Short mmCIF file of C-alpha atoms and ligand atoms in Angstrom, two decimals:
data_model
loop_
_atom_site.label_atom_id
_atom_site.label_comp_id
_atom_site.label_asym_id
_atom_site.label_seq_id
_atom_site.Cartn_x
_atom_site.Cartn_y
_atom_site.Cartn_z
CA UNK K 1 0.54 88.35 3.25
CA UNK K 2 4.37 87.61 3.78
CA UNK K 3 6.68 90.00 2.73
CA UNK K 4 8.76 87.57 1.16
CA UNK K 5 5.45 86.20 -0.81
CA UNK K 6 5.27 89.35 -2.12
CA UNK K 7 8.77 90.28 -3.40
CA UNK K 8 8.67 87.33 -6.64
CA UNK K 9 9.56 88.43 -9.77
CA UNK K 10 6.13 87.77 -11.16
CA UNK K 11 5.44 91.02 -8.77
CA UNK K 12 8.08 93.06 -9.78
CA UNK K 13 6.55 96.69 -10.74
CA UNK K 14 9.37 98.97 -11.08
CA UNK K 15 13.43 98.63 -10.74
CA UNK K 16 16.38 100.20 -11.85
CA UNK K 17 16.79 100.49 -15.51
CA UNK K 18 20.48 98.52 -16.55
CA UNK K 19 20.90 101.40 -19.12
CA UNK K 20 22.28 103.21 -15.23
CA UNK K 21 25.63 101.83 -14.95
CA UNK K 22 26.95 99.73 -11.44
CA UNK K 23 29.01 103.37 -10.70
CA UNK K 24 27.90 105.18 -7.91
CA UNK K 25 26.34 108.71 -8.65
CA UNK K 26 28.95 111.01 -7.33
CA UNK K 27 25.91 113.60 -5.88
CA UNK K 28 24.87 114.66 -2.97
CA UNK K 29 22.43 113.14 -0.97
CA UNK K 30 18.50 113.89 -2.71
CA UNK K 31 20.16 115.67 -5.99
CA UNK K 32 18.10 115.94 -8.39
CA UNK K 33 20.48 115.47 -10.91
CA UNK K 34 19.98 111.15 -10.40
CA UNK K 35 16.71 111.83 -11.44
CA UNK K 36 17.16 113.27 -14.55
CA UNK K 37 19.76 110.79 -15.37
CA UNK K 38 17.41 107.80 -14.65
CA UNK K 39 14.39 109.57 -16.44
CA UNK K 40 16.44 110.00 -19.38
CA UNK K 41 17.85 106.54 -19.55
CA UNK K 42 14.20 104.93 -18.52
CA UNK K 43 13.03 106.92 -22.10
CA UNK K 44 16.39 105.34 -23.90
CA UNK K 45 15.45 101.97 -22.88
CA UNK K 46 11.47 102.17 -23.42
CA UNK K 47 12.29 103.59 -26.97
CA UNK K 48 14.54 100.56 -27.15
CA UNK K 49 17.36 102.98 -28.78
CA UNK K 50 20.53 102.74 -26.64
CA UNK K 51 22.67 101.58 -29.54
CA UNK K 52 21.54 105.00 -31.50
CA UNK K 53 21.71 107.55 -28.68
CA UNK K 54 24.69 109.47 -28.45
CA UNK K 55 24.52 111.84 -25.18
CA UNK K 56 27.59 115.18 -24.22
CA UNK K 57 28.05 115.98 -20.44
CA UNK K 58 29.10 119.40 -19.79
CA UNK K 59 31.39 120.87 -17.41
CA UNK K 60 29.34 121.01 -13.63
CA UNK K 61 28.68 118.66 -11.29
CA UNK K 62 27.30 116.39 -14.00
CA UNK K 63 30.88 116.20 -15.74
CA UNK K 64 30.99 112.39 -15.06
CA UNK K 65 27.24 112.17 -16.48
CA UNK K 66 29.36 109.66 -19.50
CA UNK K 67 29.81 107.48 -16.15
CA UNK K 68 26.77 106.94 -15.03
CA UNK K 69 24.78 106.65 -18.27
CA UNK K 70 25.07 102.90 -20.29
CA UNK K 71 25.45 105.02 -23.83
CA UNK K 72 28.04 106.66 -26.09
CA UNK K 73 29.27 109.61 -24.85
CA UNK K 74 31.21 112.44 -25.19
CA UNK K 75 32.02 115.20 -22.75
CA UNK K 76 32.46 119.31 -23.74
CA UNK K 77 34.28 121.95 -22.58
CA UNK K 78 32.44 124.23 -20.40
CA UNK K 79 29.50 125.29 -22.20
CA UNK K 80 30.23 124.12 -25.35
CA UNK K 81 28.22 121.02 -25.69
CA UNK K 82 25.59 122.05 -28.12
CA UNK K 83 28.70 122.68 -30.56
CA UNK K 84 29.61 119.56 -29.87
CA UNK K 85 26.55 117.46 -30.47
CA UNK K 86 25.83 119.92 -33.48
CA UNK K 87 29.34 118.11 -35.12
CA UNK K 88 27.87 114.75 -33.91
CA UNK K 89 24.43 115.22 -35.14
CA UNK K 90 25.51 116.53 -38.31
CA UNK K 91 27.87 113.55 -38.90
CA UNK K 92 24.81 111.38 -37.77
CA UNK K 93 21.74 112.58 -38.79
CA UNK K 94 20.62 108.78 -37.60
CA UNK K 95 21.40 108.99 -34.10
CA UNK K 96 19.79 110.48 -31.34
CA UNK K 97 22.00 113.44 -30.05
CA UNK K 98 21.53 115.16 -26.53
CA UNK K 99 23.31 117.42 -24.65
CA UNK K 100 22.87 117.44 -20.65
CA UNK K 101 23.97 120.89 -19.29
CA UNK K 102 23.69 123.06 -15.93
CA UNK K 103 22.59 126.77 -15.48
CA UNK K 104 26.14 127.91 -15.16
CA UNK K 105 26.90 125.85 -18.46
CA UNK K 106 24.13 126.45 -20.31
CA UNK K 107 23.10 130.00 -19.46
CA UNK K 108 26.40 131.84 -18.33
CA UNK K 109 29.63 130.50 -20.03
CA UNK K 110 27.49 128.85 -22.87
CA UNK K 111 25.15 131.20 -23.87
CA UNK K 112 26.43 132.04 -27.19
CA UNK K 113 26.49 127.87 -28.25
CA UNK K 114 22.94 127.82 -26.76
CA UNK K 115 21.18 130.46 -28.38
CA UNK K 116 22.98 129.87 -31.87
CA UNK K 117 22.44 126.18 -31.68
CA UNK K 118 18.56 126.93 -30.78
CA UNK K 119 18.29 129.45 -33.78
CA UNK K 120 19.89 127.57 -36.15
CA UNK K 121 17.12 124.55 -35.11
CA UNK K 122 19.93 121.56 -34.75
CA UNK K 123 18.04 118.46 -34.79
CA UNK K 124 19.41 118.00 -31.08
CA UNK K 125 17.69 117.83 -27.42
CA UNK K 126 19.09 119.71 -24.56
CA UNK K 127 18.66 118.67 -21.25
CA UNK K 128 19.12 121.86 -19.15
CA UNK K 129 19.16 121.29 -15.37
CA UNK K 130 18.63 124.53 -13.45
CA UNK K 131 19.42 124.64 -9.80
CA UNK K 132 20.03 128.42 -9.53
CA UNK K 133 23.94 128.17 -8.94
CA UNK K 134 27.20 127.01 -9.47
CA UNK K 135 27.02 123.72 -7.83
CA UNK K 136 30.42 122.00 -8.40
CA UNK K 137 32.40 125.51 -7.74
CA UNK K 138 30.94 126.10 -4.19
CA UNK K 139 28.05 127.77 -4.62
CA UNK K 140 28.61 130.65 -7.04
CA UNK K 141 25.95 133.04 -8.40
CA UNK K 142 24.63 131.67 -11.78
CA UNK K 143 22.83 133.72 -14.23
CA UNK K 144 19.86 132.26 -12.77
CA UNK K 145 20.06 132.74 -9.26
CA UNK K 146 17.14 134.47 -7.92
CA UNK K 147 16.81 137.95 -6.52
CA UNK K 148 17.74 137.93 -2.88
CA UNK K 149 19.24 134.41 -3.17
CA UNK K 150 22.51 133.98 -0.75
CA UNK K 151 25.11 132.31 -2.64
CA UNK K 152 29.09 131.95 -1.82
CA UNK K 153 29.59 135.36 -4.31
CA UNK K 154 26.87 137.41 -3.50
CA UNK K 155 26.82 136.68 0.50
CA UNK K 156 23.89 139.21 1.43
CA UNK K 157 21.68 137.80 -1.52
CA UNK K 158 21.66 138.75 -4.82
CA UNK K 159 21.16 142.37 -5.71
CA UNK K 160 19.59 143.13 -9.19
CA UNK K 161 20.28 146.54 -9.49
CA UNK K 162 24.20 146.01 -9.21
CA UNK K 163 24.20 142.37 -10.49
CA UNK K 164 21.51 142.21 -12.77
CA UNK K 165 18.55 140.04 -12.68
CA UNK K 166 18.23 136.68 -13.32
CA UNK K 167 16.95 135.79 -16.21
CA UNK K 168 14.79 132.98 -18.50
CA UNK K 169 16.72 131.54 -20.91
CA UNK K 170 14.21 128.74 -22.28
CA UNK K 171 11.74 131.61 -22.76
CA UNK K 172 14.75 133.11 -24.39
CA UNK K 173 14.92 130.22 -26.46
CA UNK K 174 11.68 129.74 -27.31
CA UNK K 175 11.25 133.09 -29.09
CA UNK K 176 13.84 131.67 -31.97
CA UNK K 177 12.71 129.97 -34.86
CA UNK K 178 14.89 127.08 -34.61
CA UNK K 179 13.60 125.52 -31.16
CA UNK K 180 10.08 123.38 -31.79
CA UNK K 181 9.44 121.94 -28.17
CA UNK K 182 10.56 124.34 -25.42
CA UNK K 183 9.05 122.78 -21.81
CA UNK K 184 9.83 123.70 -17.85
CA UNK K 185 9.39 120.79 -16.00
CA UNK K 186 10.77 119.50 -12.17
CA UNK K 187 11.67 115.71 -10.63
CA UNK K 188 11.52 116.56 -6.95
CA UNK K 189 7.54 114.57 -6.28
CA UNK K 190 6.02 111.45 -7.83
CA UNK K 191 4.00 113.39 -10.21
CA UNK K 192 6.41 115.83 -11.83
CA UNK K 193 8.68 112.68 -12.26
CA UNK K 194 5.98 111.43 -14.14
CA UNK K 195 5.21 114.52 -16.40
CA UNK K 196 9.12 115.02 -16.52
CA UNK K 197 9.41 111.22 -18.52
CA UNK K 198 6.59 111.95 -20.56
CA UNK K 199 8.38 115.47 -21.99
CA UNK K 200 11.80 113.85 -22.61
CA UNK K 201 10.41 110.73 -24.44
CA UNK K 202 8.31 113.16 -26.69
CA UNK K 203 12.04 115.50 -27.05
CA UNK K 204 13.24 112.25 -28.03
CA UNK K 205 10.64 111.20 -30.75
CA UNK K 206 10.67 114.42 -32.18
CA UNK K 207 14.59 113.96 -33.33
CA UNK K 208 12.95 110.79 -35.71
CA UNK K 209 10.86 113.53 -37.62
CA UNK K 210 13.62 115.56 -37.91
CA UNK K 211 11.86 118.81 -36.29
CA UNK K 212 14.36 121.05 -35.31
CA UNK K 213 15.50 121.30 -31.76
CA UNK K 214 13.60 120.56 -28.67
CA UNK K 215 14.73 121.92 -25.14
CA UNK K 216 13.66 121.01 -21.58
CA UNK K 217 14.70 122.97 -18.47
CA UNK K 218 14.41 120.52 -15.15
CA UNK K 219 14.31 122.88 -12.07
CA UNK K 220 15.88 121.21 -9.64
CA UNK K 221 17.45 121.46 -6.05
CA UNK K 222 21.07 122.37 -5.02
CA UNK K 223 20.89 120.92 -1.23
CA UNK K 224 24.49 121.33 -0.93
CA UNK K 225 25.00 124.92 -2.58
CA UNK K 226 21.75 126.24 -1.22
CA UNK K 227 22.93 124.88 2.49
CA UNK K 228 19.91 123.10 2.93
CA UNK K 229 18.59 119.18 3.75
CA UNK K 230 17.57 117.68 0.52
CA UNK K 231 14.05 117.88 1.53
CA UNK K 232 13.49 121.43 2.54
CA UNK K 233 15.67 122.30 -0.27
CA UNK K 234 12.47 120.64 -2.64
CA UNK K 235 10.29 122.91 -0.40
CA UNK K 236 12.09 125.81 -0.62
CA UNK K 237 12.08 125.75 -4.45
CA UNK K 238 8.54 125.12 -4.90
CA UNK K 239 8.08 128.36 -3.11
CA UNK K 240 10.74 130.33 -4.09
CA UNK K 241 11.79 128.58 -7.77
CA UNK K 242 8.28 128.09 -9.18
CA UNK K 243 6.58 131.14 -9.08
CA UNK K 244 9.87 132.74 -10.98
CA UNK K 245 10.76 129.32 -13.56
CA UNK K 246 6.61 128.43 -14.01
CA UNK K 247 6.28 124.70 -14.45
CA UNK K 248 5.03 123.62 -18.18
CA UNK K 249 4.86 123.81 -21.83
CA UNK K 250 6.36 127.11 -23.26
CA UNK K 251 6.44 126.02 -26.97
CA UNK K 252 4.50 122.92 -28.26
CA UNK K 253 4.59 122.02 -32.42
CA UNK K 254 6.99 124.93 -33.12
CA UNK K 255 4.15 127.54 -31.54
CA UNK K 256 4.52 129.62 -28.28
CA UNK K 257 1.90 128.31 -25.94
CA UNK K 258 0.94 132.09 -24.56
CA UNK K 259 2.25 133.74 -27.80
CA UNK S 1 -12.46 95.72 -3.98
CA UNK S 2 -9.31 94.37 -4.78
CA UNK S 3 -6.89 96.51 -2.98
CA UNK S 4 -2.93 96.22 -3.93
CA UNK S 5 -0.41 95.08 -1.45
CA UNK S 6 3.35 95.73 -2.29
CA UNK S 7 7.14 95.64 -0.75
CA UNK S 8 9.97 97.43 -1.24
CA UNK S 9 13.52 96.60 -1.74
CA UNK S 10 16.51 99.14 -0.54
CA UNK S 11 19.82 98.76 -2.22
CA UNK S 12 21.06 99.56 1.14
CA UNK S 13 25.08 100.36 -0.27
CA UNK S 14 23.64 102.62 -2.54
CA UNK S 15 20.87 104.36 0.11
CA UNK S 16 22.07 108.36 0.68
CA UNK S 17 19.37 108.60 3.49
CA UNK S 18 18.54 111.72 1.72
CA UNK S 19 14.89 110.84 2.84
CA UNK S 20 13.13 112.17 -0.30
CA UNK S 21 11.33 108.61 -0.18
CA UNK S 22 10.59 108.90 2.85
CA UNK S 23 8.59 111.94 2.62
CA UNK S 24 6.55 110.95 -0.67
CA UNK S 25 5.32 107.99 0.75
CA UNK S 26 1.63 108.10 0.54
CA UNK S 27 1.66 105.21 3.10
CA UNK S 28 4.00 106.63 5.75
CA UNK S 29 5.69 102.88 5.11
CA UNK S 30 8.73 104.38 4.75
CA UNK S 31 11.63 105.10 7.93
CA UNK S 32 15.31 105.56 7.84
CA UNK S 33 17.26 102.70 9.63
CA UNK S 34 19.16 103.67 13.02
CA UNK S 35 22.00 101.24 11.16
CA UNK S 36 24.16 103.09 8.54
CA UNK S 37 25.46 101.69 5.40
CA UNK S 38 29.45 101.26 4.31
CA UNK S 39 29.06 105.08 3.26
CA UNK S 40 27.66 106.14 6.64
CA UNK S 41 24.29 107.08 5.89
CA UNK S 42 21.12 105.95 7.13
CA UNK S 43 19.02 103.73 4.43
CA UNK S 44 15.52 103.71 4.07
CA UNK S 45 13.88 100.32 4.97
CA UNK S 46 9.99 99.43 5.50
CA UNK S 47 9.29 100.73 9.07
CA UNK S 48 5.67 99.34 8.60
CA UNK S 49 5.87 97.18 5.78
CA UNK S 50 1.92 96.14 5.84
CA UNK S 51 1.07 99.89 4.74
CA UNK S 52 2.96 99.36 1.54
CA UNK S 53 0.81 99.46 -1.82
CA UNK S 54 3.26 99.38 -3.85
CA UNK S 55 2.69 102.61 -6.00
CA UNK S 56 6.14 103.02 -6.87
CA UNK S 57 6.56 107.19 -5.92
CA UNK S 58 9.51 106.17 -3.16
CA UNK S 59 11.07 104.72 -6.20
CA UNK S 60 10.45 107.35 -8.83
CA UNK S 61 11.53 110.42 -6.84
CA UNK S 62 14.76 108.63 -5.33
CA UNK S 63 17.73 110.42 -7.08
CA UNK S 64 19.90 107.08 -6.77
CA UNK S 65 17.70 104.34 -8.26
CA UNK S 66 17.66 102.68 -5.15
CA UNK S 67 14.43 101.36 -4.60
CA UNK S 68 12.64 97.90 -6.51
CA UNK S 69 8.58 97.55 -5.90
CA UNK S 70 6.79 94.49 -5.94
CA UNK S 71 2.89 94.77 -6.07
CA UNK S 72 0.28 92.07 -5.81
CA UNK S 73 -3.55 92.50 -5.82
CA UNK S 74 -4.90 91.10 -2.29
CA UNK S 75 -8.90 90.78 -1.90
C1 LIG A 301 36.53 127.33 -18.90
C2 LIG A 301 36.14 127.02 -17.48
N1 LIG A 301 35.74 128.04 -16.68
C3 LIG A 301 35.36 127.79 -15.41
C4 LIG A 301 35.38 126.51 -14.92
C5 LIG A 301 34.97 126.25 -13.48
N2 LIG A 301 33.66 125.66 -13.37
C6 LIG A 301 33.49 124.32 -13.25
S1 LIG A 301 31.90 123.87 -13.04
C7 LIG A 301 31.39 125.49 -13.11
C8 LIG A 301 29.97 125.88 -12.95
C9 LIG A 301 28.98 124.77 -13.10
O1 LIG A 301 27.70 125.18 -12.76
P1 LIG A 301 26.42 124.55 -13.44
O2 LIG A 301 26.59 124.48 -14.89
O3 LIG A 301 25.24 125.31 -12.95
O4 LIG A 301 26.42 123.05 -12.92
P2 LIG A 301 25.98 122.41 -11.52
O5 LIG A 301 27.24 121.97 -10.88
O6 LIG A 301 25.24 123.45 -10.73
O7 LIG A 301 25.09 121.27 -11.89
C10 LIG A 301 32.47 126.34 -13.29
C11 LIG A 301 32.36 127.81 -13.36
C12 LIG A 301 35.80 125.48 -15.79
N3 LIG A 301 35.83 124.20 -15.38
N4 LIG A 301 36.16 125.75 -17.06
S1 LIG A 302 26.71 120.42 -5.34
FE1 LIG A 302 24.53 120.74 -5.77
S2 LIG A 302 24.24 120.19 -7.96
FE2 LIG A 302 26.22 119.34 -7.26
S3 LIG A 302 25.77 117.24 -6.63
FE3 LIG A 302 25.65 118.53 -4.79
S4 LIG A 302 23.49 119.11 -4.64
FE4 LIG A 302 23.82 118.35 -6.73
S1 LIG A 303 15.32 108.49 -1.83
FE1 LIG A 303 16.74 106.84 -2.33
S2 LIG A 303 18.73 107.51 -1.60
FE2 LIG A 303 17.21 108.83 -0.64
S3 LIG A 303 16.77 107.83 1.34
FE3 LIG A 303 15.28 107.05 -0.12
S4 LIG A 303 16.18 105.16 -0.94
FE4 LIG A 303 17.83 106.32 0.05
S1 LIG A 304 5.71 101.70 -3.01
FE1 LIG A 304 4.36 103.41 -2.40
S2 LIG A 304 3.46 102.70 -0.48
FE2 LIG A 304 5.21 101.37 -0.84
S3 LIG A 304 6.89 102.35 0.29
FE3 LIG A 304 6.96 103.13 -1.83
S4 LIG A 304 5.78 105.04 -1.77
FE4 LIG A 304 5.27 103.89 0.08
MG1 LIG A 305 23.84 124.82 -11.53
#
């Protein structure tokens, strides 16, 4: 069979969802970050809700995230974008809020608006996409970077005893009352994609039953940052990512999964 | 059996050649062009397009939406 029989629309199986705008993702090449957007938007459009989804890019790389994604938006300062979408969400209990935040956003210059927004249970989602550094910056240790990882501040790998380790904020998160769905997932391999979509659409219903807040951390890949091609940076956080940010469920229905 | 038969389409401007496709390919269908694009990088394209089954994980795991599938069942 032709390849040109085959391409028809009758055939079509899978294609860019319009709620992605014409822009052109300002990432690096295999970024992770293109992912998430396009997962996220695939749920808006399934759900059928892109009138009613309101969505705050943080300071990071993703700053332009209002760009790329066919939806109201608004953008925070640096960390501050579960504030913000708590004002939003408040103001529109209708609407389906989200914030879309990196590790350095979320877990070092945010932490206070991320734990306070997670205890008080806003009826929000945050997206939380953890690559480990301070991608935009150059590089930077994060409050996640792992023990021994090189970064552009801590040149001879990151020592715990004088820096401190890293730590788990979405375990963090999940101890507080407030936060009903807490879930790990990743985007860098057919399957995880797959499990990835499924967790944000079920984030995304949850906001309709009003249950309090529901968080997903994507581990992803800093090629650039982590000086590494895009595909041996996927490798090298499988082996090196995983074992320290475990892939799954971490609270399901407003219970801890191990608690 | 009925066994699927499908094709890819590269938006070739918008190709990275960050060759995450590429390596997720069940198939091995999958090669980066010696060509570049306008940006300089070298797109994927179908290096052996009659492997294709058109099970849509180049197009799933490629950061820039880049990639359409078309799938028909062959006998
Ligand atoms: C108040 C303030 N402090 C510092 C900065 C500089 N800055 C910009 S992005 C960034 C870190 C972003 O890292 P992360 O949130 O992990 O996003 P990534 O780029 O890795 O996706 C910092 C420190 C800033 N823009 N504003
Ligand atoms: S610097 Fe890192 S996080 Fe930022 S776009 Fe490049 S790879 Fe992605
Ligand atoms: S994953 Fe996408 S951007 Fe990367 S090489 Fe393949 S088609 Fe190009
Ligand atoms: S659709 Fe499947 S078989 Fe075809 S190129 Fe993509 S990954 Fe390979
Ligand atoms: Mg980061």
């Amino acid at each position: 069979m032709e390849v040109k029989e085959i391409i028809r629309p009758e055939n079509l199986v899978y294609k860019r969802t319009p709620l992605l705008t014409d822009a052109y993702l300002s990432y690096c090449p295999g970024c992770g970050h293109g992912t998430v957007h396009r997962l996220i938007m695939e749920v808006v459009e399934e759900m059928g809700i892109q009138e009613d989804t309101i969505g705050i890019a943080p300071v990071g790389c993703s700053v332009l995230a209002y760009d790329f994604m066919d939806i109201d938006c608004s953008q925070a300062a640096h960390g501050r974008a579960p504030a913000v979408a708590t004002g939003i969400k408040r103001l529109w209990p209708d609407k389906y809020v989200f914030t879309y935040q990196g590790d350095g956003d979320l877990a070092a210059i945010g932490t206070g608006e991320t734990i306070h927004a997670c205890n008080r249970g806003e009826n929000i989602t945050i997206f939380f996409v953890n690559n480990g550094i301070y991608g935009m910056t150059g590089g930077q240790m994060a409050p996640t970077t792992l023990e021994g990882m090189k970064s552009s501040t801590s040149p001879y790998g990151r020592n715990n005893e004088t820096m401190g380790p890293p730590y788990k904020i979405t375990e963090l998160v999940a101890q507080l009352e407030g936060t009903h769905y807490v879930t790990r997932q990743a985007v860098h391999k057919p399957g995880p994609v797959r499990k990835a979509k499924k967790a944000i659409r079920k984030a995304l219903e949850l906001q309709k039953e009003n249950k309090g807040l529901s968080f997903i951390e994507f581990v992803s890949n800093c090629n650039a940052g982590w000086k590494m091609t895009p595909n041996d940076s996927n490798i090298w956080m499988e082996e090196n990512m995983f074992p320290f940010y475990p892939m799954g469920d971490i609270k399901v229905d407003g219970k801890l999964v191990n608690g | 059996m009925a066994k699927a038969k499908g094709a890819i389409v590269v938006d070739v401007e918008r190709c990275k050649g960050c060759q995450v496709c590429m390596v997720n390919c069940p198939t091995d269908t999958i090669g980066m062009a010696e060509a570049v694009n306008g940006k300089g990088y070298h797109y994927a394209y179908m290096k052996d397009p009659e492997s294709c089954t058109g099970c849509t994980n180049c197009a799933v795991v490629c950061p820039d939406g880049v990639i359409t599938v078309y799938r028909v069942k062959k006998n």
